[in-house]
Coordinates of C-alpha atoms in Angstrom, one line a residue:
Chain P
M1 CA -51.0 97.0 1.8
E2 CA -54.0 99.2 2.6
A3 CA -51.8 102.1 3.4
L4 CA -50.1 101.7 0.0
I5 CA -53.5 101.6 -1.8
A6 CA -54.5 104.8 0.1
N7 CA -51.3 106.4 -0.9
I8 CA -51.7 105.5 -4.5
T9 CA -55.3 106.7 -4.5
E10 CA -54.2 110.1 -3.1
L11 CA -51.5 110.3 -5.7
L12 CA -54.0 109.7 -8.4
S13 CA -56.7 112.0 -7.1
D14 CA -56.2 114.6 -9.9
N15 CA -55.9 112.1 -12.6
T16 CA -58.9 111.1 -14.8
I17 CA -57.2 108.3 -16.7
F18 CA -55.0 106.4 -14.3
N19 CA -57.4 105.5 -11.5
M20 CA -57.5 102.3 -9.4
Q21 CA -59.7 100.6 -12.0
T22 CA -57.5 101.2 -15.0
L23 CA -54.3 100.4 -13.0
G24 CA -56.1 97.2 -12.1
Y25 CA -56.5 96.5 -15.8
Y26 CA -52.9 97.2 -16.5
G27 CA -51.9 94.9 -13.5
Q28 CA -54.0 92.0 -14.8
G29 CA -52.7 92.7 -18.3
L30 CA -49.1 92.4 -17.1
A31 CA -49.9 89.1 -15.3
T32 CA -51.6 87.7 -18.5
T33 CA -48.7 88.8 -20.8
V34 CA -46.0 87.4 -18.5
Q35 CA -48.0 84.1 -18.1
L36 CA -48.7 83.8 -21.8
V37 CA -45.1 84.6 -22.9
F38 CA -43.4 82.5 -20.2
L39 CA -45.5 79.4 -20.8
A40 CA -45.1 79.7 -24.6
L41 CA -41.3 80.0 -24.2
V42 CA -41.0 77.1 -21.8
I43 CA -43.1 74.7 -23.9
G44 CA -41.5 76.0 -27.1
L45 CA -38.0 75.4 -25.7
V46 CA -38.9 71.8 -24.6
L47 CA -40.3 71.1 -28.1
A48 CA -37.4 72.8 -29.9
V49 CA -34.6 70.7 -28.5
P50 CA -35.7 67.3 -30.1
L51 CA -36.9 69.1 -33.2
A52 CA -33.5 70.8 -33.6
I53 CA -31.7 67.5 -33.3
G54 CA -34.1 65.9 -35.7
R55 CA -33.7 68.8 -38.1
G56 CA -30.1 67.9 -38.5
S57 CA -30.7 64.2 -38.9
K58 CA -29.5 62.4 -42.0
R59 CA -32.8 60.6 -42.4
K60 CA -35.1 62.4 -44.8
W61 CA -38.3 61.3 -43.2
I62 CA -37.3 63.0 -39.9
K63 CA -35.6 66.0 -41.4
L64 CA -38.2 67.1 -44.1
P65 CA -41.3 67.3 -41.9
I66 CA -39.5 69.4 -39.3
F67 CA -38.1 71.6 -42.1
F68 CA -41.6 72.0 -43.5
Y69 CA -42.9 73.0 -40.0
T70 CA -40.3 75.6 -39.3
Y71 CA -40.6 76.9 -42.9
V72 CA -44.4 77.4 -42.6
F73 CA -44.4 78.9 -39.1
R74 CA -41.5 81.2 -39.8
G75 CA -42.9 82.1 -43.2
T76 CA -46.3 83.4 -42.1
P77 CA -47.2 86.2 -39.8
L78 CA -48.0 85.3 -36.2
L79 CA -51.2 87.3 -36.5
V80 CA -52.4 85.1 -39.3
Q81 CA -51.5 81.9 -37.3
L82 CA -53.5 83.3 -34.3
Y83 CA -56.5 84.1 -36.4
L84 CA -56.5 80.6 -38.0
I85 CA -56.2 78.9 -34.6
Y86 CA -58.8 81.1 -32.8
Y87 CA -61.4 81.9 -35.5
G88 CA -60.5 79.3 -38.0
V89 CA -61.1 76.2 -35.9
V90 CA -64.7 77.0 -35.2
F91 CA -65.5 76.2 -38.8
V92 CA -64.5 72.6 -38.2
E93 CA -67.9 70.9 -38.1
G94 CA -68.9 69.7 -34.7
I95 CA -65.8 70.7 -32.9
Q96 CA -67.9 72.3 -30.1
D97 CA -69.0 68.8 -29.0
T98 CA -65.5 67.3 -28.6
W99 CA -63.0 67.7 -25.7
L100 CA -60.9 69.9 -27.9
W101 CA -63.5 72.7 -27.3
L102 CA -62.6 72.8 -23.6
I103 CA -59.2 74.0 -24.8
L104 CA -60.3 76.2 -27.7
E105 CA -63.3 77.9 -26.1
K106 CA -61.4 80.6 -24.2
P107 CA -59.0 82.8 -26.0
F108 CA -56.0 82.0 -23.7
Y109 CA -55.2 78.5 -25.0
P110 CA -55.6 79.2 -28.8
A111 CA -53.2 82.2 -28.2
L112 CA -50.8 80.0 -26.2
I113 CA -50.8 77.3 -28.9
A114 CA -50.1 79.9 -31.7
F115 CA -47.3 81.5 -29.7
T116 CA -45.8 78.2 -28.7
L117 CA -45.7 76.8 -32.2
N118 CA -44.3 80.0 -33.5
T119 CA -41.5 80.3 -31.0
A120 CA -40.7 76.6 -31.2
A121 CA -40.2 77.0 -35.0
Y122 CA -37.7 79.9 -34.5
T123 CA -36.0 78.2 -31.5
T124 CA -35.6 75.0 -33.5
E125 CA -33.7 76.9 -36.3
I126 CA -31.6 78.7 -33.7
F127 CA -30.5 75.5 -32.0
H128 CA -30.1 73.7 -35.3
G129 CA -27.7 76.4 -36.4
A130 CA -25.8 76.1 -33.1
I131 CA -25.6 72.3 -33.3
K132 CA -24.3 72.5 -36.9
A133 CA -21.6 74.9 -35.8
T134 CA -20.1 72.4 -33.3
P135 CA -16.3 72.3 -34.1
R136 CA -15.5 69.1 -36.0
G137 CA -12.6 68.4 -33.6
E138 CA -14.9 68.1 -30.6
I139 CA -17.0 65.5 -32.4
E140 CA -14.0 63.6 -33.6
A141 CA -12.6 63.6 -30.1
A142 CA -15.9 62.3 -28.7
R143 CA -15.9 59.5 -31.4
A144 CA -12.2 58.7 -30.6
Y145 CA -13.2 58.1 -27.0
G146 CA -15.8 55.6 -28.2
M147 CA -18.9 57.7 -27.1
S148 CA -22.2 56.5 -28.4
W149 CA -24.3 59.0 -30.4
G150 CA -26.6 59.7 -27.4
L151 CA -23.7 60.3 -25.0
M152 CA -21.9 62.5 -27.5
M153 CA -25.1 64.6 -27.9
R154 CA -25.7 64.9 -24.1
R155 CA -22.1 65.5 -23.0
I156 CA -20.5 67.3 -26.0
V157 CA -22.7 68.7 -28.6
L158 CA -25.8 70.0 -26.8
P159 CA -24.0 71.8 -23.9
S160 CA -21.7 73.7 -26.2
A161 CA -24.6 74.4 -28.7
F162 CA -26.8 75.9 -26.0
R163 CA -24.1 78.2 -25.0
R164 CA -23.5 79.3 -28.6
A165 CA -27.3 79.8 -29.1
L166 CA -27.7 81.9 -25.9
P167 CA -27.4 85.4 -27.4
S168 CA -29.7 84.7 -30.3
Y169 CA -32.2 82.9 -28.1
G170 CA -32.2 86.0 -25.9
N171 CA -33.3 87.9 -28.9
E172 CA -36.0 85.4 -29.6
V173 CA -37.4 85.8 -26.1
I174 CA -37.6 89.6 -26.5
F175 CA -39.2 89.2 -29.9
M176 CA -41.8 86.8 -28.4
L177 CA -42.6 89.4 -25.6
H178 CA -43.2 92.1 -28.2
A179 CA -45.1 89.7 -30.6
S180 CA -47.5 88.9 -27.7
A181 CA -49.0 92.3 -28.1
I182 CA -51.3 90.9 -30.8
A183 CA -53.0 88.7 -28.2
S184 CA -55.6 91.4 -27.7
V185 CA -57.1 90.9 -31.2
V186 CA -58.7 87.7 -29.8
T187 CA -60.1 89.5 -26.8
I188 CA -57.3 88.6 -24.4
M189 CA -56.8 91.5 -21.9
D190 CA -53.0 91.4 -22.0
L191 CA -50.9 94.6 -21.5
T192 CA -51.8 95.9 -25.0
G193 CA -55.4 94.9 -24.5
A194 CA -55.5 97.0 -21.3
A195 CA -53.9 99.9 -23.1
R196 CA -56.4 99.7 -26.0
F197 CA -59.3 99.6 -23.4
V198 CA -58.0 102.7 -21.7
Y199 CA -57.4 104.4 -25.0
A200 CA -60.9 103.6 -26.3
R201 CA -62.6 104.7 -23.0
Y202 CA -60.8 108.0 -22.4
Y203 CA -59.6 108.8 -26.0
A204 CA -56.1 109.3 -24.6
P205 CA -53.7 107.5 -27.0
F206 CA -50.5 109.0 -25.6
E207 CA -51.2 108.3 -21.9
A208 CA -52.5 104.8 -22.5
F209 CA -49.8 103.6 -24.9
L210 CA -46.8 105.5 -23.4
F211 CA -47.6 103.9 -20.1
V212 CA -47.8 100.4 -21.5
A213 CA -44.6 101.0 -23.6
A214 CA -42.8 101.8 -20.4
I215 CA -43.9 98.5 -18.9
Y216 CA -42.8 96.6 -22.0
L217 CA -39.5 98.4 -21.7
C218 CA -39.0 97.3 -18.1
L219 CA -39.8 93.7 -19.0
T220 CA -37.4 93.8 -21.9
F221 CA -34.6 95.2 -19.7
A222 CA -35.3 92.5 -17.2
I223 CA -34.9 89.8 -19.9
L224 CA -31.8 91.5 -21.3
F225 CA -30.3 91.6 -17.8
L226 CA -31.0 87.9 -17.2
F227 CA -29.4 86.9 -20.5
R228 CA -26.4 89.1 -19.9
F229 CA -25.9 87.4 -16.6
L230 CA -26.3 83.9 -18.1
E231 CA -23.9 84.8 -20.9
K232 CA -21.3 86.0 -18.4
R233 CA -21.6 82.8 -16.4
L234 CA -21.8 80.3 -19.2
L235 CA -19.7 81.9 -21.9
A236 CA -16.8 82.9 -19.5
H237 CA -14.5 80.4 -21.2
L238 CA -14.9 82.1 -24.6
K239 CA -13.7 85.5 -23.3
P240 CA -10.2 86.7 -24.2
A241 CA -7.8 85.5 -21.6
S242 CA -6.4 88.9 -20.8
Q243 CA -9.6 90.3 -19.4
Chain R
M1 CA -48.7 154.6 -30.0
K2 CA -51.0 152.6 -27.8
K3 CA -53.9 153.3 -30.0
L4 CA -52.0 152.2 -33.1
L5 CA -51.2 149.0 -31.3
I6 CA -54.8 148.3 -30.4
V7 CA -56.0 149.1 -33.9
S8 CA -53.4 146.8 -35.4
I9 CA -54.3 144.0 -33.0
L10 CA -58.0 144.4 -33.7
G11 CA -57.2 144.5 -37.4
T12 CA -55.3 141.2 -37.4
A13 CA -58.0 139.7 -35.3
L14 CA -60.7 140.7 -37.8
L15 CA -58.6 139.5 -40.7
A16 CA -58.1 136.2 -39.0
G17 CA -61.8 136.0 -38.3
T18 CA -62.8 136.4 -41.9
A19 CA -60.2 133.9 -43.0
Q20 CA -61.7 131.3 -40.7
A21 CA -65.4 131.8 -41.8
R22 CA -65.0 129.9 -45.0
D23 CA -67.7 128.7 -47.2
Y24 CA -68.0 124.9 -46.8
E25 CA -68.1 123.5 -50.3
E26 CA -67.0 120.1 -49.4
V27 CA -67.4 118.1 -46.2
R28 CA -65.6 114.9 -45.5
F29 CA -67.3 112.4 -43.1
G30 CA -65.4 109.8 -41.1
V31 CA -67.3 106.5 -40.9
D32 CA -66.6 103.1 -39.5
V33 CA -67.9 100.2 -41.5
P34 CA -69.4 97.7 -41.3
Y35 CA -72.1 98.5 -38.7
E36 CA -75.3 97.3 -40.3
P37 CA -77.8 98.8 -41.0
M38 CA -76.3 102.2 -40.1
E39 CA -73.3 102.0 -42.4
Y40 CA -72.1 99.0 -44.5
R41 CA -71.0 98.1 -48.0
T42 CA -73.2 96.5 -50.7
P43 CA -71.8 93.4 -52.3
D44 CA -70.3 95.6 -55.1
G45 CA -68.4 97.7 -52.5
E46 CA -70.6 100.8 -52.4
L47 CA -71.1 102.5 -49.0
T48 CA -74.7 102.5 -47.9
G49 CA -76.8 102.6 -44.7
F50 CA -78.9 105.0 -42.7
D51 CA -76.1 107.3 -41.8
I52 CA -74.7 107.4 -45.4
D53 CA -78.2 108.1 -46.9
L54 CA -79.0 110.8 -44.3
G55 CA -75.6 112.4 -44.6
N56 CA -75.9 112.6 -48.4
A57 CA -79.5 114.0 -48.0
L58 CA -78.2 116.6 -45.6
C59 CA -75.4 117.6 -48.0
A60 CA -77.9 117.8 -50.9
E61 CA -80.1 120.0 -48.8
M62 CA -77.2 122.4 -48.1
N63 CA -75.8 122.2 -51.7
I64 CA -72.3 120.9 -50.6
E65 CA -70.2 118.0 -51.7
C66 CA -70.0 115.0 -49.4
E67 CA -67.1 112.6 -49.2
W68 CA -66.9 109.5 -47.0
I69 CA -63.7 108.4 -45.4
V70 CA -63.6 104.9 -43.8
Q71 CA -61.8 104.9 -40.4
G72 CA -61.7 102.3 -37.7
W73 CA -63.7 103.1 -34.5
D74 CA -60.8 103.1 -32.2
G75 CA -59.2 106.1 -33.8
I76 CA -62.3 107.9 -35.2
I77 CA -62.2 110.9 -32.8
P78 CA -58.4 111.4 -33.0
G79 CA -58.9 111.3 -36.8
L80 CA -61.4 114.1 -36.7
L81 CA -59.2 116.2 -34.4
S82 CA -56.2 115.6 -36.7
R83 CA -58.3 116.9 -39.7
K84 CA -58.4 113.6 -41.7
Y85 CA -62.1 114.5 -42.1
D86 CA -64.4 117.3 -41.0
A87 CA -67.2 115.4 -39.3
I88 CA -68.1 112.0 -37.9
M89 CA -71.3 110.4 -38.9
S90 CA -71.0 106.9 -37.7
S91 CA -73.7 106.0 -35.2
M92 CA -71.9 108.0 -32.5
T93 CA -73.8 108.4 -29.3
I94 CA -73.7 111.9 -27.7
N95 CA -72.3 111.8 -24.2
D96 CA -70.4 114.1 -21.9
E97 CA -67.0 112.3 -22.2
R98 CA -67.1 112.8 -26.0
R99 CA -68.4 116.3 -25.7
E100 CA -65.1 117.3 -24.1
Q101 CA -63.4 116.4 -27.4
V102 CA -65.9 117.2 -30.1
L103 CA -69.0 119.4 -30.9
F104 CA -72.2 117.5 -31.5
S105 CA -75.1 118.3 -33.8
D106 CA -78.6 117.8 -32.6
P107 CA -79.4 114.2 -32.1
Y108 CA -80.6 112.6 -35.4
F109 CA -81.5 109.1 -34.1
T110 CA -81.9 107.5 -30.8
P111 CA -81.4 103.7 -30.8
P112 CA -81.9 101.5 -27.9
S113 CA -79.4 98.9 -26.9
A114 CA -80.4 95.3 -26.3
W115 CA -79.1 92.0 -25.1
F116 CA -78.9 89.2 -27.6
A117 CA -78.5 85.5 -26.8
P118 CA -78.7 82.2 -28.6
A119 CA -82.3 81.0 -28.9
E120 CA -81.8 78.1 -26.5
S121 CA -80.3 80.3 -23.8
E122 CA -81.8 80.1 -20.4
I123 CA -80.9 83.7 -19.4
E124 CA -84.3 85.5 -19.0
M125 CA -83.4 88.8 -17.5
P126 CA -79.9 90.3 -17.7
Y127 CA -79.1 91.2 -14.0
P128 CA -75.7 90.9 -12.4
Q129 CA -77.1 87.7 -10.6
T130 CA -78.2 85.9 -13.7
L131 CA -75.1 86.8 -15.7
E132 CA -72.6 85.6 -13.0
G133 CA -69.8 83.6 -14.5
K134 CA -71.1 84.1 -18.0
T135 CA -69.2 85.5 -20.9
I136 CA -70.5 88.8 -22.3
G137 CA -69.4 90.2 -25.7
V138 CA -69.2 93.9 -26.5
Q139 CA -67.5 96.0 -29.1
R140 CA -64.4 97.7 -27.5
G141 CA -64.7 101.3 -26.6
T142 CA -68.5 101.6 -27.2
L143 CA -70.9 102.8 -24.6
Q144 CA -72.2 99.3 -24.4
D145 CA -68.6 98.3 -23.3
N146 CA -68.7 101.0 -20.6
Y147 CA -72.1 100.0 -19.4
V148 CA -71.3 96.3 -19.2
T149 CA -67.8 96.9 -17.7
D150 CA -69.2 99.0 -14.9
N151 CA -72.3 97.0 -14.1
F152 CA -71.2 93.4 -14.9
G153 CA -67.4 93.6 -15.1
D154 CA -67.0 92.2 -11.5
V155 CA -69.2 89.1 -11.9
A156 CA -68.9 88.2 -15.6
D157 CA -66.1 87.8 -18.2
V158 CA -66.2 90.6 -20.7
N159 CA -64.8 89.9 -24.1
R160 CA -64.1 93.0 -26.1
Y161 CA -64.0 92.9 -29.9
A162 CA -62.5 95.3 -32.4
T163 CA -65.5 94.8 -34.8
A164 CA -69.0 93.6 -34.5
D165 CA -68.3 90.9 -37.1
D166 CA -65.6 89.3 -34.9
M167 CA -68.1 89.2 -32.1
V168 CA -70.9 87.6 -34.2
L169 CA -68.3 85.0 -35.3
D170 CA -67.5 84.1 -31.7
M171 CA -71.2 84.1 -30.8
D172 CA -71.8 81.6 -33.6
A173 CA -68.9 79.6 -32.4
G174 CA -70.5 79.3 -28.9
R175 CA -67.8 81.2 -27.1
L176 CA -70.2 83.9 -25.9
D177 CA -73.3 83.5 -23.7
I178 CA -74.8 86.9 -24.4
V179 CA -73.9 90.1 -26.3
F180 CA -74.9 93.7 -25.7
L181 CA -75.3 95.7 -28.8
D182 CA -77.1 98.6 -30.4
F183 CA -80.5 97.2 -31.2
P184 CA -80.5 97.9 -35.0
V185 CA -77.1 96.4 -35.4
G186 CA -78.0 93.3 -33.4
K187 CA -81.2 93.0 -35.3
A188 CA -79.5 93.1 -38.7
T189 CA -76.5 90.9 -37.8
L190 CA -78.1 88.3 -35.4
L191 CA -81.9 88.3 -35.7
D192 CA -82.4 88.8 -39.5
S193 CA -79.4 87.2 -41.0
E194 CA -79.5 84.1 -38.8
A195 CA -83.2 83.8 -38.3
G196 CA -84.3 81.6 -35.4
N197 CA -80.8 81.2 -33.9
Y198 CA -80.9 84.2 -31.7
K199 CA -83.3 86.1 -29.5
V200 CA -83.6 89.4 -27.7
V201 CA -83.3 89.0 -23.9
G202 CA -85.1 91.4 -21.6
E203 CA -86.2 94.9 -22.6
M204 CA -84.7 97.6 -24.8
I205 CA -82.2 99.6 -22.7
T206 CA -81.9 103.4 -23.1
E207 CA -81.2 104.4 -19.5
P208 CA -79.3 105.7 -17.5
K209 CA -78.4 108.7 -19.6
K210 CA -74.9 108.5 -18.1
Y211 CA -74.1 105.7 -20.5
F212 CA -76.7 106.0 -23.3
G213 CA -76.6 109.7 -23.8
D214 CA -79.0 111.6 -26.0
G215 CA -78.9 109.5 -29.1
F216 CA -76.6 109.7 -32.2
G217 CA -75.1 113.0 -33.2
I218 CA -72.8 114.2 -36.0
A219 CA -69.5 115.1 -34.4
F220 CA -67.5 118.2 -35.5
R221 CA -64.3 119.8 -34.2
Q222 CA -65.1 122.2 -31.4
R223 CA -64.3 125.3 -33.4
D224 CA -66.6 124.4 -36.4
E225 CA -69.7 125.8 -34.7
E226 CA -70.9 127.4 -38.0
L227 CA -70.8 124.1 -39.8
A228 CA -72.7 122.3 -37.0
A229 CA -75.4 125.0 -37.0
K230 CA -75.8 124.6 -40.8
F231 CA -76.2 120.8 -40.3
N232 CA -78.8 121.3 -37.5
E233 CA -80.8 123.6 -39.8
A234 CA -80.7 121.1 -42.7
L235 CA -81.7 118.3 -40.3
A236 CA -84.7 120.2 -39.1
T237 CA -85.7 120.8 -42.8
L238 CA -85.4 117.1 -43.6
R239 CA -87.5 116.1 -40.6
E240 CA -90.2 118.6 -41.7
N241 CA -90.4 117.7 -45.4
G242 CA -90.5 114.0 -44.9
T243 CA -87.2 113.1 -46.3
Y244 CA -86.0 111.9 -42.9
D245 CA -89.0 109.5 -42.5
D246 CA -88.3 108.1 -46.0
I247 CA -84.8 107.2 -45.1
Y248 CA -85.8 105.9 -41.7
N249 CA -88.4 103.6 -43.1
R250 CA -85.9 102.4 -45.7
Y251 CA -83.8 100.8 -42.9
F252 CA -86.1 100.3 -40.0
G253 CA -89.5 99.7 -41.4
N254 CA -92.5 101.4 -39.8
N255 CA -92.6 99.9 -36.3
N256 CA -89.1 98.7 -35.5
A257 CA -86.4 100.2 -33.3
E258 CA -88.2 103.3 -31.8

């Protein structure tokens, strides 16, 4: 490890912008971005499954509130939602004295809440669409076997819906990664925050932002690769037989 | 043949020289607002502040037209270099890093920086030991940011804000233990407008020069030496005839800041 650091230091000896300190910022930024996006996606996914089922319910009192939620969060910019959750809540009288402040004081959790609610709204709609597209024949067959609603959901509808939703969910994951670039407006030092810091300190927009763009590109390719792999495994039965 | 070549080269060089030495009839200033009391907007949207008044007075002295162009701080030097405006007059501290990019006028103002904390804060002197584990607020990309990052970045959390307003908002919210700001700005946004809630911690800080430089200067593109010289001349005149003091007192009273 020390030999590696010495190597890097030597490589960077002629470089005013990329020294150990700024690379450290980029490294921490990468960790923060991955953490933030990963947690938001996991929690968002867990929330989205029941919401997507409820969204397709016949009962109005289940269906309408979920529709309203996805409508609001898909209809307003993520930046506005983040501002409201980070700067807006402090105007709630006395919030500093409640346990909520433990969560809202540091910028990480407000950003996580905003990102989670946003991605959950989009994922809900993606899954809802996939569930709705379940072939009628499969449902009729499940009924003919005498399956209960829960069993049918678990065994027939959800597994095939997840598979159908996979490609568009992969897009949502990539969008979420890119959208996370706005976290730096609430002082989080994510990848973009690190780039902005380097830019402001050395007045070097190209170096600072091209470097960070390359990192985002690598992350995006990793996600693409993962979903390509998953699709190959899980959607194999949908491929033309001759291949 | 050789002679002809030299003559023609000299000729073109001369022509190019005269073409560049233009008369400045209009100067566009880049400015980042709000940064009270140096530059901000009155309730009816008019630009005002120490920089604006002094800049207009300088232009009046030189008989040229002034125009102010609002530009965010992050991109204020790139904006100058890409000719969106001809000069920056926006509380910009002269330092070596910036000198590599721009040409500065003589300093026109030297503000101290200061630490501000809530009135009930127990921090007495801002040393690395006393600020350990605290959250410090600074405006991103300012010399205060550099100073805090290098001296306190290892022991404390540094929150960097795009505007001073966002920082004050978070200070009000209780998210920041202490902020490090240009004194005049902190005085206007924290001490005056929310009297009693905030206090200055420790002494005014103007050293080391590595961070705090020589004071505020007007920034020009490197090649506009002539324009910078004209401004320096006008600035000297204003200091002599009392106009500078009038403007200074308008914003900082008789015994503040310096």
